[in-house]
Amino acid sequence: MRLTRSGRRRLEFYIAISPWLAGVLFFTTGPVIGSFLLSMSRWEIVNSPSWVGLDNYMRFIFDDPRSRIALINTAVFTLGSVPLMTLVALLSALLLNQKLPGIAFFRTAFYLPAVTASVAMAILWLWVFNPEFGILNYLLGLVGIDGPAWLFHPVWVKVSFILMSVWQMGPSMVILLAGLQGVPEHLYESASIDGANVFRRFWHVTLPMLSPAIFFVLIIGVIGSFQVFTNVYVITKGGPGTSSLFLVLYIYFRAFKDFQMGYAAALAWALFLTILILTVIQFRVARRWVYYEGADIRGLAK
């Protein structure tokens, strides 16, 4: 059977994307379906899986206080880290948006922590927050402040990880910097002609035009904050007590320490649903403050 020209082009297209399709099927879609089926079963690796239906989800909601602690700790970390990291990224982007000699070097330097090995950075922060010989308490001592036992205190350990998260603001800074460079100059010129000072130009021109980029940074920030793992695992492993037991770390412990694979899969799906709900809420709230030139956020939130 001879193929038409359009048929040959269609066949060539499917042949060309077949490696990608195979990768999505076997390495993404397959594991997702498998994890969902696993979340409906009890499997402790040494035994065969047994079907339990929604029992794992009911256990997560009603019978596992440590899962609720992990969820609350993660929520506190998100509420502290995302706004702070977004603010620091915005201020850094404003500084790096200046036309000064050597500014490219500083843009690279500000981004470098985002591509540094996570374990190495965790060890570095372990030294920084050491209550006895850490550089942070040393600097606080120079101004007469007795620094706390950062990583060994139930409250300050959360503050420590929130401060650590700011170190990873490189990608957010680059996105906001790109947004700043995309603001039309004629808007600033018009505002200046109308007598607007620097603050009013920033509030009435820069922020509205930058709101889509800020919205995107908030979305990826919330998603990333709910998946924090490396720093906590390397530095505290959830301690002291359960003060830094975050949800992904708890899933890891359930899966690879307690070998409760079915329950860990249910926790992972609970994490996915939590992130999904928060993302939908952000899209709904974004209608009130995100400005798209020539577009409407309501069309994206439906």
PDB file of C-alpha atoms in Angstrom:
ATOM      1  CA  MET A   1       0.000   0.000   0.000  1.00  0.00           C
ATOM      2  CA  ARG A   2       1.489   3.311  -1.104  1.00  0.00           C
ATOM      3  CA  LEU A   3       1.242   6.153   1.368  1.00  0.00           C
ATOM      4  CA  THR A   4       0.232   9.628   0.306  1.00  0.00           C
ATOM      5  CA  ARG A   5       2.540  12.549   0.931  1.00  0.00           C
ATOM      6  CA  SER A   6       0.574  13.626   4.016  1.00  0.00           C
ATOM      7  CA  GLY A   7       0.562  10.008   5.242  1.00  0.00           C
ATOM      8  CA  ARG A   8       4.343   9.774   4.901  1.00  0.00           C
ATOM      9  CA  ARG A   9       4.789  13.046   6.768  1.00  0.00           C
ATOM     10  CA  ARG A  10       2.483  11.797   9.519  1.00  0.00           C
ATOM     11  CA  LEU A  11       4.409   8.509   9.745  1.00  0.00           C
ATOM     12  CA  GLU A  12       7.753  10.356   9.872  1.00  0.00           C
ATOM     13  CA  PHE A  13       6.387  12.551  12.635  1.00  0.00           C
ATOM     14  CA  TYR A  14       5.361   9.595  14.817  1.00  0.00           C
ATOM     15  CA  ILE A  15       8.658   7.827  14.182  1.00  0.00           C
ATOM     16  CA  ALA A  16      10.546  10.969  15.181  1.00  0.00           C
ATOM     17  CA  ILE A  17       8.662  11.398  18.473  1.00  0.00           C
ATOM     18  CA  SER A  18       8.516   7.683  19.301  1.00  0.00           C
ATOM     19  CA  PRO A  19      11.532   7.843  21.697  1.00  0.00           C
ATOM     20  CA  TRP A  20       9.837  10.663  23.615  1.00  0.00           C
ATOM     21  CA  LEU A  21       6.503   8.826  23.633  1.00  0.00           C
ATOM     22  CA  ALA A  22       8.197   5.687  24.916  1.00  0.00           C
ATOM     23  CA  GLY A  23       9.937   7.683  27.641  1.00  0.00           C
ATOM     24  CA  VAL A  24       6.683   9.321  28.749  1.00  0.00           C
ATOM     25  CA  LEU A  25       4.844   5.986  28.708  1.00  0.00           C
ATOM     26  CA  PHE A  26       7.424   3.888  30.559  1.00  0.00           C
ATOM     27  CA  PHE A  27       9.124   6.455  32.797  1.00  0.00           C
ATOM     28  CA  THR A  28       6.317   8.918  33.608  1.00  0.00           C
ATOM     29  CA  THR A  29       2.811   7.654  32.918  1.00  0.00           C
ATOM     30  CA  GLY A  30       3.556   4.071  33.966  1.00  0.00           C
ATOM     31  CA  PRO A  31       5.113   4.960  37.340  1.00  0.00           C
ATOM     32  CA  VAL A  32       2.300   7.429  38.066  1.00  0.00           C
ATOM     33  CA  ILE A  33      -0.353   4.773  37.481  1.00  0.00           C
ATOM     34  CA  GLY A  34       1.715   2.245  39.406  1.00  0.00           C
ATOM     35  CA  SER A  35       2.104   4.577  42.404  1.00  0.00           C
ATOM     36  CA  PHE A  36      -1.642   5.211  42.482  1.00  0.00           C
ATOM     37  CA  LEU A  37      -2.381   1.477  42.500  1.00  0.00           C
ATOM     38  CA  LEU A  38       0.327   1.013  45.117  1.00  0.00           C
ATOM     39  CA  SER A  39      -1.308   3.675  47.306  1.00  0.00           C
ATOM     40  CA  MET A  40      -4.390   1.437  47.444  1.00  0.00           C
ATOM     41  CA  SER A  41      -2.402  -1.511  48.771  1.00  0.00           C
ATOM     42  CA  ARG A  42      -0.290  -2.597  51.732  1.00  0.00           C
ATOM     43  CA  TRP A  43       3.202  -3.546  50.625  1.00  0.00           C
ATOM     44  CA  GLU A  44       6.194  -3.924  52.920  1.00  0.00           C
ATOM     45  CA  ILE A  45       8.623  -5.153  50.210  1.00  0.00           C
ATOM     46  CA  VAL A  46       9.257  -8.543  51.828  1.00  0.00           C
ATOM     47  CA  ASN A  47       5.575  -9.491  51.394  1.00  0.00           C
ATOM     48  CA  SER A  48       3.301  -9.490  48.397  1.00  0.00           C
ATOM     49  CA  PRO A  49       1.079  -6.396  47.991  1.00  0.00           C
ATOM     50  CA  SER A  50      -2.444  -6.718  49.362  1.00  0.00           C
ATOM     51  CA  TRP A  51      -5.361  -4.497  48.336  1.00  0.00           C
ATOM     52  CA  VAL A  52      -6.665  -2.212  51.108  1.00  0.00           C
ATOM     53  CA  GLY A  53      -8.591   0.394  49.121  1.00  0.00           C
ATOM     54  CA  LEU A  54      -8.696   3.813  50.770  1.00  0.00           C
ATOM     55  CA  ASP A  55      -7.315   2.610  54.108  1.00  0.00           C
ATOM     56  CA  ASN A  56      -3.966   4.300  53.557  1.00  0.00           C
ATOM     57  CA  TYR A  57      -5.669   7.637  52.884  1.00  0.00           C
ATOM     58  CA  MET A  58      -7.909   7.253  55.924  1.00  0.00           C
ATOM     59  CA  ARG A  59      -4.834   6.475  57.978  1.00  0.00           C
ATOM     60  CA  PHE A  60      -3.158   9.645  56.733  1.00  0.00           C
ATOM     61  CA  ILE A  61      -6.185  11.788  57.601  1.00  0.00           C
ATOM     62  CA  PHE A  62      -7.314  10.266  60.906  1.00  0.00           C
ATOM     63  CA  ASP A  63      -4.773   7.864  62.424  1.00  0.00           C
ATOM     64  CA  ASP A  64      -1.275   9.225  61.819  1.00  0.00           C
ATOM     65  CA  PRO A  65      -0.369  12.277  63.944  1.00  0.00           C
ATOM     66  CA  ARG A  66       3.154  12.393  62.503  1.00  0.00           C
ATOM     67  CA  SER A  67       1.776  12.965  59.013  1.00  0.00           C
ATOM     68  CA  ARG A  68      -0.197  15.955  60.293  1.00  0.00           C
ATOM     69  CA  ILE A  69       2.921  17.276  62.018  1.00  0.00           C
ATOM     70  CA  ALA A  70       4.849  16.912  58.762  1.00  0.00           C
ATOM     71  CA  LEU A  71       2.112  18.720  56.832  1.00  0.00           C
ATOM     72  CA  ILE A  72       1.972  21.571  59.365  1.00  0.00           C
ATOM     73  CA  ASN A  73       5.774  21.918  59.364  1.00  0.00           C
ATOM     74  CA  THR A  74       5.767  22.055  55.573  1.00  0.00           C
ATOM     75  CA  ALA A  75       2.999  24.673  55.552  1.00  0.00           C
ATOM     76  CA  VAL A  76       4.918  26.834  58.049  1.00  0.00           C
ATOM     77  CA  PHE A  77       8.044  26.523  55.929  1.00  0.00           C
ATOM     78  CA  THR A  78       6.088  27.508  52.813  1.00  0.00           C
ATOM     79  CA  LEU A  79       4.486  30.539  54.467  1.00  0.00           C
ATOM     80  CA  GLY A  80       7.884  31.718  55.653  1.00  0.00           C
ATOM     81  CA  SER A  81      10.139  30.867  52.727  1.00  0.00           C
ATOM     82  CA  VAL A  82       8.081  31.724  49.632  1.00  0.00           C
ATOM     83  CA  PRO A  83       7.285  35.396  50.459  1.00  0.00           C
ATOM     84  CA  LEU A  84      10.802  36.000  51.790  1.00  0.00           C
ATOM     85  CA  MET A  85      12.507  34.383  48.805  1.00  0.00           C
ATOM     86  CA  THR A  86      10.246  36.271  46.374  1.00  0.00           C
ATOM     87  CA  LEU A  87      11.001  39.583  48.082  1.00  0.00           C
ATOM     88  CA  VAL A  88      14.763  38.978  48.087  1.00  0.00           C
ATOM     89  CA  ALA A  89      14.648  37.823  44.457  1.00  0.00           C
ATOM     90  CA  LEU A  90      12.735  40.981  43.478  1.00  0.00           C
ATOM     91  CA  LEU A  91      15.157  43.277  45.307  1.00  0.00           C
ATOM     92  CA  SER A  92      18.112  41.445  43.748  1.00  0.00           C
ATOM     93  CA  ALA A  93      16.558  41.711  40.290  1.00  0.00           C
ATOM     94  CA  LEU A  94      16.049  45.460  40.768  1.00  0.00           C
ATOM     95  CA  LEU A  95      19.703  45.858  41.751  1.00  0.00           C
ATOM     96  CA  LEU A  96      20.955  43.722  38.866  1.00  0.00           C
ATOM     97  CA  ASN A  97      18.785  45.563  36.362  1.00  0.00           C
ATOM     98  CA  GLN A  98      21.055  48.601  36.577  1.00  0.00           C
ATOM     99  CA  LYS A  99      23.287  49.426  33.617  1.00  0.00           C
ATOM    100  CA  LEU A 100      26.639  49.398  35.367  1.00  0.00           C
ATOM    101  CA  PRO A 101      30.095  48.095  34.384  1.00  0.00           C
ATOM    102  CA  GLY A 102      30.622  44.474  35.401  1.00  0.00           C
ATOM    103  CA  ILE A 103      26.952  43.837  36.161  1.00  0.00           C
ATOM    104  CA  ALA A 104      27.091  40.538  34.225  1.00  0.00           C
ATOM    105  CA  PHE A 105      29.558  39.178  36.797  1.00  0.00           C
ATOM    106  CA  PHE A 106      27.204  39.922  39.671  1.00  0.00           C
ATOM    107  CA  ARG A 107      24.259  38.352  37.819  1.00  0.00           C
ATOM    108  CA  THR A 108      26.286  35.176  37.453  1.00  0.00           C
ATOM    109  CA  ALA A 109      27.457  35.286  41.070  1.00  0.00           C
ATOM    110  CA  PHE A 110      23.913  35.695  42.384  1.00  0.00           C
ATOM    111  CA  TYR A 111      22.766  32.683  40.343  1.00  0.00           C
ATOM    112  CA  LEU A 112      25.638  30.325  41.235  1.00  0.00           C
ATOM    113  CA  PRO A 113      24.132  28.988  44.509  1.00  0.00           C
ATOM    114  CA  ALA A 114      21.196  27.606  42.506  1.00  0.00           C
ATOM    115  CA  VAL A 115      23.503  25.285  40.532  1.00  0.00           C
ATOM    116  CA  THR A 116      25.814  24.296  43.396  1.00  0.00           C
ATOM    117  CA  ALA A 117      25.572  20.720  44.684  1.00  0.00           C
ATOM    118  CA  SER A 118      22.758  20.554  47.237  1.00  0.00           C
ATOM    119  CA  VAL A 119      24.626  18.286  49.669  1.00  0.00           C
ATOM    120  CA  ALA A 120      27.678  20.545  49.655  1.00  0.00           C
ATOM    121  CA  MET A 121      25.482  23.574  50.351  1.00  0.00           C
ATOM    122  CA  ALA A 122      23.743  21.722  53.189  1.00  0.00           C
ATOM    123  CA  ILE A 123      27.105  20.993  54.835  1.00  0.00           C
ATOM    124  CA  LEU A 124      28.083  24.639  54.413  1.00  0.00           C
ATOM    125  CA  TRP A 125      24.876  25.770  56.142  1.00  0.00           C
ATOM    126  CA  LEU A 126      25.501  23.260  58.905  1.00  0.00           C
ATOM    127  CA  TRP A 127      28.710  25.133  59.668  1.00  0.00           C
ATOM    128  CA  VAL A 128      27.079  28.553  59.315  1.00  0.00           C
ATOM    129  CA  PHE A 129      24.334  27.733  61.837  1.00  0.00           C
ATOM    130  CA  ASN A 130      26.562  25.937  64.338  1.00  0.00           C
ATOM    131  CA  PRO A 131      25.733  27.539  67.715  1.00  0.00           C
ATOM    132  CA  GLU A 132      29.316  27.305  69.021  1.00  0.00           C
ATOM    133  CA  PHE A 133      31.620  28.212  66.128  1.00  0.00           C
ATOM    134  CA  GLY A 134      29.214  29.159  63.328  1.00  0.00           C
ATOM    135  CA  ILE A 135      29.839  32.391  61.465  1.00  0.00           C
ATOM    136  CA  LEU A 136      26.253  33.606  61.933  1.00  0.00           C
ATOM    137  CA  ASN A 137      26.398  33.556  65.736  1.00  0.00           C
ATOM    138  CA  TYR A 138      29.875  35.061  65.550  1.00  0.00           C
ATOM    139  CA  LEU A 139      28.552  38.025  63.545  1.00  0.00           C
ATOM    140  CA  LEU A 140      25.617  38.415  65.923  1.00  0.00           C
ATOM    141  CA  GLY A 141      28.042  38.409  68.840  1.00  0.00           C
ATOM    142  CA  LEU A 142      29.914  41.362  67.304  1.00  0.00           C
ATOM    143  CA  VAL A 143      26.800  43.501  67.800  1.00  0.00           C
ATOM    144  CA  GLY A 144      26.062  42.157  71.264  1.00  0.00           C
ATOM    145  CA  ILE A 145      23.427  39.572  70.340  1.00  0.00           C
ATOM    146  CA  ASP A 146      23.608  36.099  71.824  1.00  0.00           C
ATOM    147  CA  GLY A 147      22.699  33.871  68.881  1.00  0.00           C
ATOM    148  CA  PRO A 148      20.284  30.972  69.393  1.00  0.00           C
ATOM    149  CA  ALA A 149      20.986  27.272  68.972  1.00  0.00           C
ATOM    150  CA  TRP A 150      19.643  27.436  65.441  1.00  0.00           C
ATOM    151  CA  LEU A 151      19.429  23.813  64.334  1.00  0.00           C
ATOM    152  CA  PHE A 152      18.931  22.431  67.844  1.00  0.00           C
ATOM    153  CA  HIS A 153      15.892  24.501  68.842  1.00  0.00           C
ATOM    154  CA  PRO A 154      12.316  23.448  67.873  1.00  0.00           C
ATOM    155  CA  VAL A 155      11.389  26.941  66.661  1.00  0.00           C
ATOM    156  CA  TRP A 156      14.676  28.291  65.341  1.00  0.00           C
ATOM    157  CA  VAL A 157      15.287  25.192  63.231  1.00  0.00           C
ATOM    158  CA  LYS A 158      12.333  26.202  61.019  1.00  0.00           C
ATOM    159  CA  VAL A 159      13.709  29.735  60.798  1.00  0.00           C
ATOM    160  CA  SER A 160      17.068  28.256  59.782  1.00  0.00           C
ATOM    161  CA  PHE A 161      15.604  26.337  56.865  1.00  0.00           C
ATOM    162  CA  ILE A 162      13.566  29.364  55.798  1.00  0.00           C
ATOM    163  CA  LEU A 163      16.775  31.424  55.678  1.00  0.00           C
ATOM    164  CA  MET A 164      18.511  28.637  53.760  1.00  0.00           C
ATOM    165  CA  SER A 165      15.783  28.699  51.116  1.00  0.00           C
ATOM    166  CA  VAL A 166      16.611  32.323  50.245  1.00  0.00           C
ATOM    167  CA  TRP A 167      20.034  31.124  49.078  1.00  0.00           C
ATOM    168  CA  GLN A 168      18.273  29.298  46.226  1.00  0.00           C
ATOM    169  CA  MET A 169      16.518  32.384  44.837  1.00  0.00           C
ATOM    170  CA  GLY A 170      18.641  32.413  41.645  1.00  0.00           C
ATOM    171  CA  PRO A 171      16.002  31.059  39.206  1.00  0.00           C
ATOM    172  CA  SER A 172      13.328  33.377  40.623  1.00  0.00           C
ATOM    173  CA  MET A 173      15.712  36.322  40.341  1.00  0.00           C
ATOM    174  CA  VAL A 174      16.421  35.542  36.679  1.00  0.00           C
ATOM    175  CA  ILE A 175      12.686  35.330  35.880  1.00  0.00           C
ATOM    176  CA  LEU A 176      11.989  38.649  37.616  1.00  0.00           C
ATOM    177  CA  LEU A 177      15.013  40.244  35.958  1.00  0.00           C
ATOM    178  CA  ALA A 178      13.692  39.175  32.563  1.00  0.00           C
ATOM    179  CA  GLY A 179      10.320  40.634  33.489  1.00  0.00           C
ATOM    180  CA  LEU A 180      11.915  43.949  34.492  1.00  0.00           C
ATOM    181  CA  GLN A 181      13.770  44.169  31.204  1.00  0.00           C
ATOM    182  CA  GLY A 182      10.488  43.593  29.376  1.00  0.00           C
ATOM    183  CA  VAL A 183       8.724  46.640  30.886  1.00  0.00           C
ATOM    184  CA  PRO A 184       8.262  49.199  28.077  1.00  0.00           C
ATOM    185  CA  GLU A 185      10.344  52.332  28.592  1.00  0.00           C
ATOM    186  CA  HIS A 186       7.581  54.593  27.302  1.00  0.00           C
ATOM    187  CA  LEU A 187       5.503  53.768  30.401  1.00  0.00           C
ATOM    188  CA  TYR A 188       8.246  55.138  32.645  1.00  0.00           C
ATOM    189  CA  GLU A 189       8.588  58.185  30.420  1.00  0.00           C
ATOM    190  CA  SER A 190       4.857  58.868  30.548  1.00  0.00           C
ATOM    191  CA  ALA A 191       4.827  58.478  34.329  1.00  0.00           C
ATOM    192  CA  SER A 192       7.774  60.866  34.668  1.00  0.00           C
ATOM    193  CA  ILE A 193       6.048  63.461  32.507  1.00  0.00           C
ATOM    194  CA  ASP A 194       2.998  63.186  34.782  1.00  0.00           C
ATOM    195  CA  GLY A 195       5.230  63.946  37.762  1.00  0.00           C
ATOM    196  CA  ALA A 196       5.521  60.470  39.287  1.00  0.00           C
ATOM    197  CA  ASN A 197       8.542  59.961  41.514  1.00  0.00           C
ATOM    198  CA  VAL A 198      10.631  56.787  41.727  1.00  0.00           C
ATOM    199  CA  PHE A 199       8.364  55.110  44.261  1.00  0.00           C
ATOM    200  CA  ARG A 200       5.179  55.876  42.309  1.00  0.00           C
ATOM    201  CA  ARG A 201       6.756  54.630  39.069  1.00  0.00           C
ATOM    202  CA  PHE A 202       7.679  51.397  40.803  1.00  0.00           C
ATOM    203  CA  TRP A 203       4.233  50.957  42.406  1.00  0.00           C
ATOM    204  CA  HIS A 204       2.070  51.965  39.444  1.00  0.00           C
ATOM    205  CA  VAL A 205       4.225  50.823  36.502  1.00  0.00           C
ATOM    206  CA  THR A 206       6.846  48.250  37.492  1.00  0.00           C
ATOM    207  CA  LEU A 207       4.769  46.073  39.822  1.00  0.00           C
ATOM    208  CA  PRO A 208       1.683  45.792  37.550  1.00  0.00           C
ATOM    209  CA  MET A 209       3.844  44.959  34.529  1.00  0.00           C
ATOM    210  CA  LEU A 210       5.902  42.534  36.622  1.00  0.00           C
ATOM    211  CA  SER A 211       2.886  40.836  38.226  1.00  0.00           C
ATOM    212  CA  PRO A 212       2.800  37.868  35.739  1.00  0.00           C
ATOM    213  CA  ALA A 213       6.434  37.094  36.542  1.00  0.00           C
ATOM    214  CA  ILE A 214       5.799  37.439  40.288  1.00  0.00           C
ATOM    215  CA  PHE A 215       2.791  35.153  39.948  1.00  0.00           C
ATOM    216  CA  PHE A 216       4.890  32.517  38.181  1.00  0.00           C
ATOM    217  CA  VAL A 217       7.618  32.803  40.827  1.00  0.00           C
ATOM    218  CA  LEU A 218       5.032  32.280  43.565  1.00  0.00           C
ATOM    219  CA  ILE A 219       3.638  29.205  41.799  1.00  0.00           C
ATOM    220  CA  ILE A 220       7.004  27.492  41.409  1.00  0.00           C
ATOM    221  CA  GLY A 221       8.020  28.671  44.889  1.00  0.00           C
ATOM    222  CA  VAL A 222       5.052  26.986  46.572  1.00  0.00           C
ATOM    223  CA  ILE A 223       5.580  23.798  44.570  1.00  0.00           C
ATOM    224  CA  GLY A 224       9.277  23.734  45.429  1.00  0.00           C
ATOM    225  CA  SER A 225       8.748  24.521  49.114  1.00  0.00           C
ATOM    226  CA  PHE A 226       6.429  21.553  49.531  1.00  0.00           C
ATOM    227  CA  GLN A 227       9.170  19.308  48.141  1.00  0.00           C
ATOM    228  CA  VAL A 228      12.052  20.434  50.365  1.00  0.00           C
ATOM    229  CA  PHE A 229      14.209  17.436  51.217  1.00  0.00           C
ATOM    230  CA  THR A 230      17.992  17.573  50.771  1.00  0.00           C
ATOM    231  CA  ASN A 231      18.881  20.202  53.378  1.00  0.00           C
ATOM    232  CA  VAL A 232      16.615  18.633  55.996  1.00  0.00           C
ATOM    233  CA  TYR A 233      17.840  15.095  55.367  1.00  0.00           C
ATOM    234  CA  VAL A 234      21.518  16.037  55.461  1.00  0.00           C
ATOM    235  CA  ILE A 235      21.383  18.457  58.410  1.00  0.00           C
ATOM    236  CA  THR A 236      18.669  17.416  60.893  1.00  0.00           C
ATOM    237  CA  LYS A 237      16.825  14.354  59.529  1.00  0.00           C
ATOM    238  CA  GLY A 238      13.630  15.864  60.905  1.00  0.00           C
ATOM    239  CA  GLY A 239      14.952  16.878  64.324  1.00  0.00           C
ATOM    240  CA  PRO A 240      15.066  18.077  66.952  1.00  0.00           C
ATOM    241  CA  GLY A 241      12.166  15.764  67.693  1.00  0.00           C
ATOM    242  CA  THR A 242       9.778  16.331  64.798  1.00  0.00           C
ATOM    243  CA  SER A 243      10.361  20.087  64.496  1.00  0.00           C
ATOM    244  CA  SER A 244      11.803  19.865  60.971  1.00  0.00           C
ATOM    245  CA  LEU A 245       9.959  16.773  59.815  1.00  0.00           C
ATOM    246  CA  PHE A 246       8.710  17.916  56.416  1.00  0.00           C
ATOM    247  CA  LEU A 247       6.331  15.925  54.265  1.00  0.00           C
ATOM    248  CA  VAL A 248       8.755  14.654  51.613  1.00  0.00           C
ATOM    249  CA  LEU A 249      11.205  13.590  54.322  1.00  0.00           C
ATOM    250  CA  TYR A 250       8.390  11.755  56.098  1.00  0.00           C
ATOM    251  CA  ILE A 251       7.464  10.003  52.847  1.00  0.00           C
ATOM    252  CA  TYR A 252      11.096   8.957  52.457  1.00  0.00           C
ATOM    253  CA  PHE A 253      11.217   7.558  55.990  1.00  0.00           C
ATOM    254  CA  ARG A 254       7.989   5.618  55.496  1.00  0.00           C
ATOM    255  CA  ALA A 255       9.164   4.170  52.187  1.00  0.00           C
ATOM    256  CA  PHE A 256      12.845   3.400  52.758  1.00  0.00           C
ATOM    257  CA  LYS A 257      13.147   3.171  56.538  1.00  0.00           C
ATOM    258  CA  ASP A 258       9.852   1.582  57.575  1.00  0.00           C
ATOM    259  CA  PHE A 259       9.367  -0.127  54.159  1.00  0.00           C
ATOM    260  CA  GLN A 260       5.689   0.862  54.073  1.00  0.00           C
ATOM    261  CA  MET A 261       5.623   1.445  50.336  1.00  0.00           C
ATOM    262  CA  GLY A 262       1.850   1.516  49.991  1.00  0.00           C
ATOM    263  CA  TYR A 263       1.402   4.095  52.714  1.00  0.00           C
ATOM    264  CA  ALA A 264       4.290   6.171  51.347  1.00  0.00           C
ATOM    265  CA  ALA A 265       2.629   6.169  47.916  1.00  0.00           C
ATOM    266  CA  ALA A 266      -0.601   7.395  49.520  1.00  0.00           C
ATOM    267  CA  LEU A 267       1.344  10.186  51.233  1.00  0.00           C
ATOM    268  CA  ALA A 268       2.903  11.124  47.898  1.00  0.00           C
ATOM    269  CA  TRP A 269      -0.541  11.375  46.302  1.00  0.00           C
ATOM    270  CA  ALA A 270      -1.746  13.446  49.249  1.00  0.00           C
ATOM    271  CA  LEU A 271       1.208  15.764  48.643  1.00  0.00           C
ATOM    272  CA  PHE A 272       0.304  15.997  44.958  1.00  0.00           C
ATOM    273  CA  LEU A 273      -3.321  16.862  45.750  1.00  0.00           C
ATOM    274  CA  THR A 274      -2.222  19.476  48.297  1.00  0.00           C
ATOM    275  CA  ILE A 275       0.032  21.172  45.749  1.00  0.00           C
ATOM    276  CA  LEU A 276      -2.723  20.975  43.122  1.00  0.00           C
ATOM    277  CA  ILE A 277      -5.281  22.608  45.430  1.00  0.00           C
ATOM    278  CA  LEU A 278      -2.871  25.378  46.413  1.00  0.00           C
ATOM    279  CA  THR A 279      -2.054  26.023  42.753  1.00  0.00           C
ATOM    280  CA  VAL A 280      -5.741  26.312  41.842  1.00  0.00           C
ATOM    281  CA  ILE A 281      -6.277  28.706  44.762  1.00  0.00           C
ATOM    282  CA  GLN A 282      -3.370  30.829  43.571  1.00  0.00           C
ATOM    283  CA  PHE A 283      -4.877  31.039  40.090  1.00  0.00           C
ATOM    284  CA  ARG A 284      -8.213  32.072  41.560  1.00  0.00           C
ATOM    285  CA  VAL A 285      -6.671  34.756  43.767  1.00  0.00           C
ATOM    286  CA  ALA A 286      -4.477  35.952  40.886  1.00  0.00           C
ATOM    287  CA  ARG A 287      -7.539  37.392  39.154  1.00  0.00           C
ATOM    288  CA  ARG A 288      -7.448  40.225  41.677  1.00  0.00           C
ATOM    289  CA  TRP A 289      -3.850  41.338  41.239  1.00  0.00           C
ATOM    290  CA  VAL A 290      -2.153  39.884  38.151  1.00  0.00           C
ATOM    291  CA  TYR A 291      -2.202  42.173  35.144  1.00  0.00           C
ATOM    292  CA  TYR A 292      -1.652  40.820  31.634  1.00  0.00           C
ATOM    293  CA  GLU A 293      -1.275  43.394  28.931  1.00  0.00           C
ATOM    294  CA  GLY A 294      -3.845  42.462  26.291  1.00  0.00           C
ATOM    295  CA  ALA A 295      -5.014  39.389  28.222  1.00  0.00           C
ATOM    296  CA  ASP A 296      -7.173  38.456  31.189  1.00  0.00           C
ATOM    297  CA  ILE A 297      -6.100  36.248  34.064  1.00  0.00           C
ATOM    298  CA  ARG A 298      -9.671  34.980  34.355  1.00  0.00           C
ATOM    299  CA  GLY A 299      -9.270  33.173  31.074  1.00  0.00           C
ATOM    300  CA  LEU A 300      -6.243  31.322  32.436  1.00  0.00           C
ATOM    301  CA  ALA A 301      -7.852  30.384  35.741  1.00  0.00           C
ATOM    302  CA  LYS A 302     -10.847  28.583  34.278  1.00  0.00           C
TER     303      LYS A 302
END
